[in-house]
Amino acid sequence: MQKPTLLSGIQPSGVIHIGNYLGAIKQWVELQKTHHVFAMIADLHAITIPQEPEKLRENTLRMVKLLVACGISAKGGSVSDGNPDESVLFVQSHVPAHTELGWILNTITPLGELERMTQFKEKQEKSGLYAGLLNYPTLMAADILLYQTEVVPVGEDQEQHLELTRTLANKFNNRFGETFIVPKALIQKDTARIMGLDDSSKKMSKSATSANNYISLLDEPDEIRRKIKIAVTDSDGTVRYDEEHKTGIANLMRIYRAFSDKPLEEIENKYAGKGYANFKSGLADLLIEKLEPIQKKYEELTKDESGIMDILMAGAKHANSVAESSLATAKKNVGFLARE
Ligand code: AMP
Ligand code: TRP
């Protein structure tokens, strides 16, 4: 039986923090067993806020290495040619169909739908009102629909974009005939929103003003200890899960649970009467232990980068063949004259 298709994307910032990892990437890796995975680096989305060209190129390559280090099993060369047991790791701008379908979807998207997006409102306040930022969600819908994707594992902040994607897929199908599968978001409730270490009222974010906000997958052990040590808590002093009143500790406990697979009660029992310093030191040890294999793999890939472009070229080839076929159907259904 054919595996269902899963697609997800991440912007090339050069950093993957433990929020990205727990909220999204860990699921991509685990679901490779049961799904045909398309893992995309969203560089077209990245330029909706200003990017330094050289840095963008560098960050794109770093992101590929990070995803492979996390366990995305994509291989380069002929072994990858359409093999459904391997994941397709590719860069969004290598597949022109995304921008083309994005344009078509723009024409059936009411402006109000885009203007009410939370992420647009937040980003627009920081970077100004640009058409690309407003149209970000229609491009994201194109990313997903082109691959006849069934499942999209993302963090909570992408839920609204996924809802719009579903609306657009249904609208397109109703108006022009069955063309796209209507995808479902997969949001891992326990880890869908990891909060900042320095401010537990806001989500952990790589664009935060201080790097103390997040733990990067590549942070050194000392750095991890330091950041966890200064992470915000409260004056109560007991390691107890209370999402409402102890947001800092609750966030750290959720991170502990996700990396250890231990239930919250077990964590509470383990640190009963031991205070925050003890708990934080245990959490830092856990993070260091779990991130070590990812960091090792990343280092290996950095020593020999020859395979990376190979993976991306094989990914682009496969992604293009799937995307072009969906795009051709969409264009025919819209009423475009075929180019012989
Ligand atoms: P981005 O870095 O914005 O491209 O996000 C990549 C993926 O990580 C998306 O699926 C986001 O929803 C997810 N994500 C980002 N920040 C967090 C967070 N603080 N907690 C959980 N998931 C997150
Ligand atoms: N917008 C997503 C984010 O910032 C990244 C993304 C782009 C994406 N295209 C996608 C995620 C398609 C899932 C599916 O996190």
mmCIF file of C-alpha atoms and ligand atoms in Angstrom:
data_model
loop_
_atom_site.group_PDB
_atom_site.id
_atom_site.type_symbol
_atom_site.label_atom_id
_atom_site.label_comp_id
_atom_site.label_asym_id
_atom_site.label_seq_id
_atom_site.Cartn_x
_atom_site.Cartn_y
_atom_site.Cartn_z
ATOM 1 C CA MET A 1 0.000 0.000 0.000
ATOM 2 C CA GLN A 2 1.175 3.499 -0.759
ATOM 3 C CA LYS A 3 2.283 5.550 2.210
ATOM 4 C CA PRO A 4 0.330 8.769 2.845
ATOM 5 C CA THR A 5 2.216 11.937 1.992
ATOM 6 C CA LEU A 6 3.508 14.256 4.692
ATOM 7 C CA LEU A 7 4.996 17.654 3.987
ATOM 8 C CA SER A 8 6.367 20.314 6.248
ATOM 9 C CA GLY A 9 8.642 23.312 5.976
ATOM 10 C CA ILE A 10 11.047 25.365 7.984
ATOM 11 C CA GLN A 11 12.616 28.714 7.206
ATOM 12 C CA PRO A 12 16.387 28.787 6.746
ATOM 13 C CA SER A 13 17.539 30.760 9.759
ATOM 14 C CA GLY A 14 20.618 28.694 10.543
ATOM 15 C CA VAL A 15 19.278 27.854 13.979
ATOM 16 C CA ILE A 16 16.880 25.119 14.965
ATOM 17 C CA HIS A 17 15.813 25.562 18.557
ATOM 18 C CA ILE A 18 14.281 22.941 20.787
ATOM 19 C CA GLY A 19 10.827 24.503 20.144
ATOM 20 C CA ASN A 20 11.152 23.814 16.397
ATOM 21 C CA TYR A 21 12.521 20.383 17.150
ATOM 22 C CA LEU A 22 9.846 19.276 19.606
ATOM 23 C CA GLY A 23 6.969 21.118 17.905
ATOM 24 C CA ALA A 24 7.723 19.981 14.380
ATOM 25 C CA ILE A 25 10.923 18.235 13.290
ATOM 26 C CA LYS A 26 10.813 15.343 15.754
ATOM 27 C CA GLN A 27 7.454 14.390 14.230
ATOM 28 C CA TRP A 28 8.813 14.588 10.687
ATOM 29 C CA VAL A 29 11.570 12.187 11.664
ATOM 30 C CA GLU A 30 9.337 9.724 13.518
ATOM 31 C CA LEU A 31 6.666 9.670 10.837
ATOM 32 C CA GLN A 32 9.151 8.713 8.123
ATOM 33 C CA LYS A 33 8.352 5.077 8.952
ATOM 34 C CA THR A 34 4.708 5.401 8.006
ATOM 35 C CA HIS A 35 4.628 8.369 5.623
ATOM 36 C CA HIS A 36 6.304 9.559 2.466
ATOM 37 C CA VAL A 37 7.986 12.689 3.797
ATOM 38 C CA PHE A 38 8.696 15.912 1.932
ATOM 39 C CA ALA A 39 10.894 18.174 4.065
ATOM 40 C CA MET A 40 11.202 21.642 2.615
ATOM 41 C CA ILE A 41 13.438 24.585 3.401
ATOM 42 C CA ALA A 42 11.246 27.626 2.889
ATOM 43 C CA ASP A 43 13.621 30.190 1.415
ATOM 44 C CA LEU A 44 10.871 31.943 -0.560
ATOM 45 C CA HIS A 45 9.098 32.499 2.736
ATOM 46 C CA ALA A 46 12.293 33.688 4.396
ATOM 47 C CA ILE A 47 12.657 36.678 2.054
ATOM 48 C CA THR A 48 9.323 38.113 3.247
ATOM 49 C CA ILE A 49 11.563 39.783 5.804
ATOM 50 C CA PRO A 50 14.894 41.293 4.689
ATOM 51 C CA GLN A 51 17.777 38.810 4.350
ATOM 52 C CA GLU A 52 21.478 39.270 3.762
ATOM 53 C CA PRO A 53 22.088 37.303 0.480
ATOM 54 C CA GLU A 54 25.304 35.526 1.557
ATOM 55 C CA LYS A 55 23.844 34.728 4.947
ATOM 56 C CA LEU A 56 20.689 33.297 3.387
ATOM 57 C CA ARG A 57 22.732 30.923 1.224
ATOM 58 C CA GLU A 58 24.845 29.887 4.209
ATOM 59 C CA ASN A 59 21.790 29.378 6.429
ATOM 60 C CA THR A 60 20.070 27.277 3.794
ATOM 61 C CA LEU A 61 22.987 24.847 3.711
ATOM 62 C CA ARG A 62 23.217 24.783 7.512
ATOM 63 C CA MET A 63 19.525 23.962 7.700
ATOM 64 C CA VAL A 64 19.944 21.023 5.307
ATOM 65 C CA LYS A 65 22.737 19.656 7.490
ATOM 66 C CA LEU A 66 20.691 20.180 10.634
ATOM 67 C CA LEU A 67 17.694 18.318 9.230
ATOM 68 C CA VAL A 68 19.870 15.401 8.126
ATOM 69 C CA ALA A 69 21.555 15.435 11.561
ATOM 70 C CA CYS A 70 18.099 15.286 13.193
ATOM 71 C CA GLY A 71 17.353 12.138 11.225
ATOM 72 C CA ILE A 72 15.675 13.126 7.963
ATOM 73 C CA SER A 73 16.848 10.259 5.792
ATOM 74 C CA ALA A 74 17.249 11.675 2.347
ATOM 75 C CA LYS A 75 19.955 10.363 0.067
ATOM 76 C CA GLY A 76 21.492 11.896 -2.981
ATOM 77 C CA GLY A 77 22.042 10.505 -6.445
ATOM 78 C CA SER A 78 20.254 7.757 -8.282
ATOM 79 C CA VAL A 79 19.323 5.793 -5.131
ATOM 80 C CA SER A 80 16.805 8.514 -4.384
ATOM 81 C CA ASP A 81 15.059 8.465 -7.733
ATOM 82 C CA GLY A 82 11.461 8.278 -6.639
ATOM 83 C CA ASN A 83 12.133 5.765 -3.847
ATOM 84 C CA PRO A 84 9.103 6.163 -1.523
ATOM 85 C CA ASP A 85 11.100 4.799 1.427
ATOM 86 C CA GLU A 86 13.327 7.810 1.373
ATOM 87 C CA SER A 87 12.425 11.317 2.319
ATOM 88 C CA VAL A 88 12.607 14.161 -0.134
ATOM 89 C CA LEU A 89 14.646 17.026 1.272
ATOM 90 C CA PHE A 90 14.526 20.089 -0.952
ATOM 91 C CA VAL A 91 14.758 23.845 -1.173
ATOM 92 C CA GLN A 92 11.529 25.670 -2.020
ATOM 93 C CA SER A 93 13.063 28.014 -4.623
ATOM 94 C CA HIS A 94 14.333 24.971 -6.578
ATOM 95 C CA VAL A 95 10.734 24.167 -7.485
ATOM 96 C CA PRO A 96 9.198 26.977 -9.580
ATOM 97 C CA ALA A 97 5.706 25.419 -9.362
ATOM 98 C CA HIS A 98 5.332 26.823 -5.812
ATOM 99 C CA THR A 99 5.322 30.434 -6.962
ATOM 100 C CA GLU A 100 3.101 29.635 -9.923
ATOM 101 C CA LEU A 101 0.405 27.864 -7.907
ATOM 102 C CA GLY A 102 0.804 30.517 -5.194
ATOM 103 C CA TRP A 103 -0.241 33.121 -7.772
ATOM 104 C CA ILE A 104 -3.281 31.133 -8.867
ATOM 105 C CA LEU A 105 -4.367 30.673 -5.241
ATOM 106 C CA ASN A 106 -3.991 34.421 -4.624
ATOM 107 C CA THR A 107 -6.776 34.989 -7.106
ATOM 108 C CA ILE A 108 -9.266 32.982 -5.027
ATOM 109 C CA THR A 109 -8.150 34.306 -1.629
ATOM 110 C CA PRO A 110 -10.210 37.138 -0.113
ATOM 111 C CA LEU A 111 -7.930 39.903 1.155
ATOM 112 C CA GLY A 112 -9.631 39.838 4.546
ATOM 113 C CA GLU A 113 -8.511 36.245 5.119
ATOM 114 C CA LEU A 114 -4.879 37.310 4.759
ATOM 115 C CA GLU A 115 -5.199 40.495 6.762
ATOM 116 C CA ARG A 116 -6.557 38.694 9.797
ATOM 117 C CA MET A 117 -3.632 36.244 10.118
ATOM 118 C CA THR A 118 -1.948 36.621 13.516
ATOM 119 C CA GLN A 119 1.547 36.025 12.168
ATOM 120 C CA PHE A 120 1.046 38.658 9.464
ATOM 121 C CA LYS A 121 -0.102 41.214 12.023
ATOM 122 C CA GLU A 122 2.864 40.508 14.284
ATOM 123 C CA LYS A 123 5.485 40.509 11.554
ATOM 124 C CA GLN A 124 4.028 43.516 9.772
ATOM 125 C CA GLU A 125 4.422 45.573 12.935
ATOM 126 C CA LYS A 126 8.130 44.744 12.944
ATOM 127 C CA SER A 127 9.018 44.802 9.243
ATOM 128 C CA GLY A 128 6.404 47.008 7.562
ATOM 129 C CA LEU A 129 3.535 46.250 5.223
ATOM 130 C CA TYR A 130 4.826 44.346 2.207
ATOM 131 C CA ALA A 131 2.784 42.393 -0.351
ATOM 132 C CA GLY A 132 4.991 39.320 0.081
ATOM 133 C CA LEU A 133 4.350 39.196 3.804
ATOM 134 C CA LEU A 134 0.608 39.461 3.238
ATOM 135 C CA ASN A 135 0.658 36.704 0.602
ATOM 136 C CA TYR A 136 2.847 34.377 2.684
ATOM 137 C CA PRO A 137 -0.054 32.018 3.538
ATOM 138 C CA THR A 138 -1.148 31.492 -0.095
ATOM 139 C CA LEU A 139 2.408 30.435 -0.959
ATOM 140 C CA MET A 140 2.351 28.084 2.008
ATOM 141 C CA ALA A 141 -0.947 26.623 0.746
ATOM 142 C CA ALA A 142 0.705 26.049 -2.643
ATOM 143 C CA ASP A 143 3.646 24.285 -0.937
ATOM 144 C CA ILE A 144 1.266 21.850 0.662
ATOM 145 C CA LEU A 145 -1.298 21.298 -2.113
ATOM 146 C CA LEU A 146 1.232 20.641 -4.892
ATOM 147 C CA TYR A 147 2.293 17.368 -3.249
ATOM 148 C CA GLN A 148 -1.248 16.091 -2.579
ATOM 149 C CA THR A 149 -0.222 16.200 1.062
ATOM 150 C CA GLU A 150 -2.391 14.477 3.646
ATOM 151 C CA VAL A 151 -0.560 15.401 6.845
ATOM 152 C CA VAL A 152 1.281 18.576 7.834
ATOM 153 C CA PRO A 153 3.066 18.404 11.207
ATOM 154 C CA VAL A 154 3.583 21.929 12.558
ATOM 155 C CA GLY A 155 3.629 23.921 15.780
ATOM 156 C CA GLU A 156 0.560 25.780 16.963
ATOM 157 C CA ASP A 157 1.622 29.070 15.352
ATOM 158 C CA GLN A 158 0.930 27.570 11.904
ATOM 159 C CA GLU A 159 -2.575 26.327 12.650
ATOM 160 C CA GLN A 160 -4.269 29.374 11.103
ATOM 161 C CA HIS A 161 -2.255 28.979 7.905
ATOM 162 C CA LEU A 162 -3.289 25.336 7.706
ATOM 163 C CA GLU A 163 -6.954 26.281 8.103
ATOM 164 C CA LEU A 164 -6.609 28.693 5.184
ATOM 165 C CA THR A 165 -4.934 25.970 3.120
ATOM 166 C CA ARG A 166 -7.918 23.691 3.734
ATOM 167 C CA THR A 167 -10.357 26.474 2.816
ATOM 168 C CA LEU A 168 -8.483 27.202 -0.416
ATOM 169 C CA ALA A 169 -8.254 23.516 -1.371
ATOM 170 C CA ASN A 170 -12.012 23.096 -0.910
ATOM 171 C CA LYS A 171 -12.774 26.308 -2.756
ATOM 172 C CA PHE A 172 -10.541 25.379 -5.684
ATOM 173 C CA ASN A 173 -12.017 21.862 -5.874
ATOM 174 C CA ASN A 174 -15.601 23.168 -5.759
ATOM 175 C CA ARG A 175 -14.999 25.769 -8.399
ATOM 176 C CA PHE A 176 -12.701 23.948 -10.824
ATOM 177 C CA GLY A 177 -13.303 20.256 -10.091
ATOM 178 C CA GLU A 178 -11.430 17.820 -7.798
ATOM 179 C CA THR A 179 -7.770 18.812 -8.015
ATOM 180 C CA PHE A 180 -6.240 18.806 -4.556
ATOM 181 C CA ILE A 181 -6.309 16.604 -1.480
ATOM 182 C CA VAL A 182 -7.532 18.606 1.521
ATOM 183 C CA PRO A 183 -4.680 18.279 4.065
ATOM 184 C CA LYS A 184 -4.822 17.930 7.839
ATOM 185 C CA ALA A 185 -2.585 19.696 10.344
ATOM 186 C CA LEU A 186 -0.844 17.455 12.844
ATOM 187 C CA ILE A 187 -0.261 19.422 16.008
ATOM 188 C CA GLN A 188 1.454 17.569 18.833
ATOM 189 C CA LYS A 189 -0.438 19.085 21.755
ATOM 190 C CA ASP A 190 2.237 18.521 24.415
ATOM 191 C CA THR A 191 4.921 20.381 22.518
ATOM 192 C CA ALA A 192 3.028 22.598 20.059
ATOM 193 C CA ARG A 193 4.089 25.746 21.877
ATOM 194 C CA ILE A 194 7.373 25.722 23.746
ATOM 195 C CA MET A 195 7.801 29.054 25.489
ATOM 196 C CA GLY A 196 10.863 31.316 25.723
ATOM 197 C CA LEU A 197 13.315 30.518 28.529
ATOM 198 C CA ASP A 198 13.692 34.198 29.374
ATOM 199 C CA ASP A 199 9.984 35.021 28.997
ATOM 200 C CA SER A 200 7.473 32.241 29.497
ATOM 201 C CA SER A 201 4.586 34.361 28.184
ATOM 202 C CA LYS A 202 5.893 34.270 24.596
ATOM 203 C CA LYS A 203 6.787 31.329 22.348
ATOM 204 C CA MET A 204 10.414 30.337 21.982
ATOM 205 C CA SER A 205 11.604 32.082 18.837
ATOM 206 C CA LYS A 206 14.833 32.329 16.883
ATOM 207 C CA SER A 207 14.076 35.964 16.131
ATOM 208 C CA ALA A 208 13.994 36.777 19.858
ATOM 209 C CA THR A 209 16.235 39.677 20.845
ATOM 210 C CA SER A 210 18.335 37.512 23.189
ATOM 211 C CA ALA A 211 19.819 34.063 22.519
ATOM 212 C CA ASN A 212 18.947 33.307 26.156
ATOM 213 C CA ASN A 213 15.394 32.861 24.862
ATOM 214 C CA TYR A 214 16.147 29.504 23.270
ATOM 215 C CA ILE A 215 18.363 26.436 23.270
ATOM 216 C CA SER A 216 19.723 25.833 19.802
ATOM 217 C CA LEU A 217 20.319 22.226 18.784
ATOM 218 C CA LEU A 218 23.960 23.232 18.340
ATOM 219 C CA ASP A 219 24.467 24.926 21.716
ATOM 220 C CA GLU A 220 27.548 23.682 23.582
ATOM 221 C CA PRO A 221 27.063 21.935 26.959
ATOM 222 C CA ASP A 222 28.259 24.995 28.923
ATOM 223 C CA GLU A 223 25.891 27.213 27.005
ATOM 224 C CA ILE A 224 22.989 24.852 27.702
ATOM 225 C CA ARG A 225 23.784 24.814 31.440
ATOM 226 C CA ARG A 226 24.059 28.584 31.548
ATOM 227 C CA LYS A 227 20.782 29.217 29.705
ATOM 228 C CA ILE A 228 18.820 26.720 31.783
ATOM 229 C CA LYS A 229 20.324 28.123 34.982
ATOM 230 C CA ILE A 230 19.031 31.634 34.215
ATOM 231 C CA ALA A 231 15.675 30.508 32.778
ATOM 232 C CA VAL A 232 12.748 32.278 34.474
ATOM 233 C CA THR A 233 10.937 30.435 37.271
ATOM 234 C CA ASP A 234 9.001 31.725 40.302
ATOM 235 C CA SER A 235 9.540 32.168 44.017
ATOM 236 C CA ASP A 236 7.512 29.123 45.083
ATOM 237 C CA GLY A 237 10.466 26.739 44.975
ATOM 238 C CA THR A 238 8.599 23.460 44.367
ATOM 239 C CA VAL A 239 8.849 21.503 41.142
ATOM 240 C CA ARG A 240 5.123 21.192 40.479
ATOM 241 C CA TYR A 241 3.182 21.408 37.207
ATOM 242 C CA ASP A 242 0.884 24.412 37.221
ATOM 243 C CA GLU A 243 0.379 25.815 33.747
ATOM 244 C CA GLU A 244 -1.464 28.867 34.945
ATOM 245 C CA HIS A 245 0.550 30.106 37.907
ATOM 246 C CA LYS A 246 3.980 28.577 37.314
ATOM 247 C CA THR A 247 4.452 29.173 33.591
ATOM 248 C CA GLY A 248 8.271 29.115 33.671
ATOM 249 C CA ILE A 249 8.567 25.829 35.573
ATOM 250 C CA ALA A 250 5.665 24.312 33.583
ATOM 251 C CA ASN A 251 7.513 25.096 30.349
ATOM 252 C CA LEU A 252 10.757 23.547 31.622
ATOM 253 C CA MET A 253 8.818 20.496 32.799
ATOM 254 C CA ARG A 254 7.214 20.081 29.370
ATOM 255 C CA ILE A 255 10.667 20.228 27.798
ATOM 256 C CA TYR A 256 11.882 17.644 30.330
ATOM 257 C CA ARG A 257 8.911 15.391 29.574
ATOM 258 C CA ALA A 258 9.389 15.627 25.805
ATOM 259 C CA PHE A 259 13.089 14.725 25.931
ATOM 260 C CA SER A 260 12.789 12.009 28.587
ATOM 261 C CA ASP A 261 9.396 10.494 27.672
ATOM 262 C CA LYS A 262 8.618 10.537 31.400
ATOM 263 C CA PRO A 263 5.201 11.662 32.646
ATOM 264 C CA LEU A 264 4.956 14.924 34.614
ATOM 265 C CA GLU A 265 4.144 13.126 37.906
ATOM 266 C CA GLU A 266 7.351 11.151 37.670
ATOM 267 C CA ILE A 267 9.329 14.352 37.196
ATOM 268 C CA GLU A 268 7.518 15.943 40.162
ATOM 269 C CA ASN A 269 8.333 12.920 42.331
ATOM 270 C CA LYS A 270 11.938 12.809 41.241
ATOM 271 C CA TYR A 271 12.505 16.428 42.255
ATOM 272 C CA ALA A 272 10.152 16.584 45.262
ATOM 273 C CA GLY A 273 11.736 18.714 47.982
ATOM 274 C CA LYS A 274 14.874 19.273 45.924
ATOM 275 C CA GLY A 275 14.383 22.826 44.665
ATOM 276 C CA TYR A 276 14.836 24.427 41.277
ATOM 277 C CA ALA A 277 18.640 24.342 41.046
ATOM 278 C CA ASN A 278 18.595 20.564 41.222
ATOM 279 C CA PHE A 279 15.810 20.241 38.664
ATOM 280 C CA LYS A 280 17.521 22.666 36.298
ATOM 281 C CA SER A 281 20.783 20.803 36.533
ATOM 282 C CA GLY A 282 18.960 17.538 35.736
ATOM 283 C CA LEU A 283 17.233 19.166 32.764
ATOM 284 C CA ALA A 284 20.544 20.548 31.444
ATOM 285 C CA ASP A 285 22.133 17.069 31.706
ATOM 286 C CA LEU A 286 19.197 15.570 29.834
ATOM 287 C CA LEU A 287 19.381 18.135 27.038
ATOM 288 C CA ILE A 288 23.146 17.728 26.683
ATOM 289 C CA GLU A 289 22.749 13.952 26.450
ATOM 290 C CA LYS A 290 19.915 14.074 23.896
ATOM 291 C CA LEU A 291 21.487 16.741 21.692
ATOM 292 C CA GLU A 292 24.906 15.111 21.579
ATOM 293 C CA PRO A 293 24.172 12.611 18.756
ATOM 294 C CA ILE A 294 22.607 15.374 16.638
ATOM 295 C CA GLN A 295 25.641 17.606 17.197
ATOM 296 C CA LYS A 296 28.052 14.785 16.354
ATOM 297 C CA LYS A 297 26.268 14.033 13.111
ATOM 298 C CA TYR A 298 26.196 17.724 12.242
ATOM 299 C CA GLU A 299 29.954 17.963 12.753
ATOM 300 C CA GLU A 300 30.537 14.956 10.496
ATOM 301 C CA LEU A 301 28.426 16.536 7.774
ATOM 302 C CA THR A 302 30.350 19.787 8.129
ATOM 303 C CA LYS A 303 33.685 18.021 7.720
ATOM 304 C CA ASP A 304 32.555 16.565 4.440
ATOM 305 C CA GLU A 305 29.878 18.634 2.737
ATOM 306 C CA SER A 306 30.124 16.844 -0.596
ATOM 307 C CA GLY A 307 26.955 14.801 -0.092
ATOM 308 C CA ILE A 308 24.760 17.750 0.813
ATOM 309 C CA MET A 309 24.330 19.286 -2.644
ATOM 310 C CA ASP A 310 23.785 15.808 -3.980
ATOM 311 C CA ILE A 311 20.866 15.312 -1.575
ATOM 312 C CA LEU A 312 19.390 18.665 -2.566
ATOM 313 C CA MET A 313 19.678 18.047 -6.301
ATOM 314 C CA ALA A 314 18.023 14.636 -5.967
ATOM 315 C CA GLY A 315 15.356 16.232 -3.748
ATOM 316 C CA ALA A 316 14.708 19.029 -6.250
ATOM 317 C CA LYS A 317 14.389 16.549 -9.113
ATOM 318 C CA HIS A 318 11.852 14.430 -7.299
ATOM 319 C CA ALA A 319 9.926 17.397 -5.868
ATOM 320 C CA ASN A 320 9.747 19.046 -9.304
ATOM 321 C CA SER A 321 8.328 15.958 -10.942
ATOM 322 C CA VAL A 322 5.507 15.651 -8.374
ATOM 323 C CA ALA A 323 4.789 19.392 -8.212
ATOM 324 C CA GLU A 324 4.759 19.882 -11.990
ATOM 325 C CA SER A 325 2.182 17.180 -12.438
ATOM 326 C CA SER A 326 -0.218 18.749 -9.881
ATOM 327 C CA LEU A 327 0.378 22.189 -11.321
ATOM 328 C CA ALA A 328 -0.410 20.979 -14.854
ATOM 329 C CA THR A 329 -3.767 19.602 -13.660
ATOM 330 C CA ALA A 330 -4.555 22.809 -11.760
ATOM 331 C CA LYS A 331 -3.735 24.964 -14.814
ATOM 332 C CA LYS A 332 -5.864 22.812 -17.098
ATOM 333 C CA ASN A 333 -8.783 22.962 -14.647
ATOM 334 C CA VAL A 334 -8.514 26.747 -14.338
ATOM 335 C CA GLY A 335 -8.869 26.992 -18.127
ATOM 336 C CA PHE A 336 -5.362 27.885 -19.269
ATOM 337 C CA LEU A 337 -4.535 26.937 -22.848
ATOM 338 C CA ALA A 338 -2.050 24.080 -22.840
ATOM 339 C CA ARG A 339 1.363 24.754 -24.332
ATOM 340 C CA GLU A 340 1.901 21.922 -26.788
HETATM 341 P P1 AMP B 1 9.919 28.384 11.695
HETATM 342 O O1 AMP B 1 11.185 28.382 12.432
HETATM 343 O O2 AMP B 1 9.052 29.566 11.993
HETATM 344 O O3 AMP B 1 10.107 28.135 10.218
HETATM 345 O O4 AMP B 1 9.109 27.140 12.259
HETATM 346 C C1 AMP B 1 9.401 25.805 11.970
HETATM 347 C C2 AMP B 1 8.443 24.881 12.683
HETATM 348 O O5 AMP B 1 8.654 24.931 14.119
HETATM 349 C C3 AMP B 1 6.967 25.214 12.486
HETATM 350 O O6 AMP B 1 6.222 24.034 12.374
HETATM 351 C C4 AMP B 1 6.584 25.956 13.744
HETATM 352 O O7 AMP B 1 5.217 25.837 14.029
HETATM 353 C C5 AMP B 1 7.428 25.217 14.785
HETATM 354 N N1 AMP B 1 7.717 26.086 15.940
HETATM 355 C C6 AMP B 1 8.320 27.306 15.912
HETATM 356 N N2 AMP B 1 8.442 27.810 17.158
HETATM 357 C C7 AMP B 1 7.912 26.889 18.010
HETATM 358 C C8 AMP B 1 7.743 26.817 19.443
HETATM 359 N N3 AMP B 1 8.171 27.803 20.235
HETATM 360 N N4 AMP B 1 7.150 25.716 19.956
HETATM 361 C C9 AMP B 1 6.728 24.696 19.156
HETATM 362 N N5 AMP B 1 6.859 24.705 17.808
HETATM 363 C C10 AMP B 1 7.439 25.774 17.229
HETATM 364 N N1 TRP B 2 5.478 29.015 7.481
HETATM 365 C C1 TRP B 2 6.166 27.949 8.139
HETATM 366 C C2 TRP B 2 6.874 28.480 9.390
HETATM 367 O O1 TRP B 2 7.330 29.586 9.425
HETATM 368 C C3 TRP B 2 7.160 27.279 7.236
HETATM 369 C C4 TRP B 2 6.483 26.675 6.064
HETATM 370 C C5 TRP B 2 6.515 27.134 4.775
HETATM 371 C C6 TRP B 2 5.674 25.501 6.069
HETATM 372 N N2 TRP B 2 5.771 26.324 3.973
HETATM 373 C C7 TRP B 2 5.253 25.301 4.717
HETATM 374 C C8 TRP B 2 5.267 24.616 7.070
HETATM 375 C C9 TRP B 2 4.414 24.238 4.377
HETATM 376 C C10 TRP B 2 4.433 23.562 6.702
HETATM 377 C C11 TRP B 2 4.009 23.366 5.375
HETATM 378 O O2 TRP B 2 7.007 27.751 10.318
#
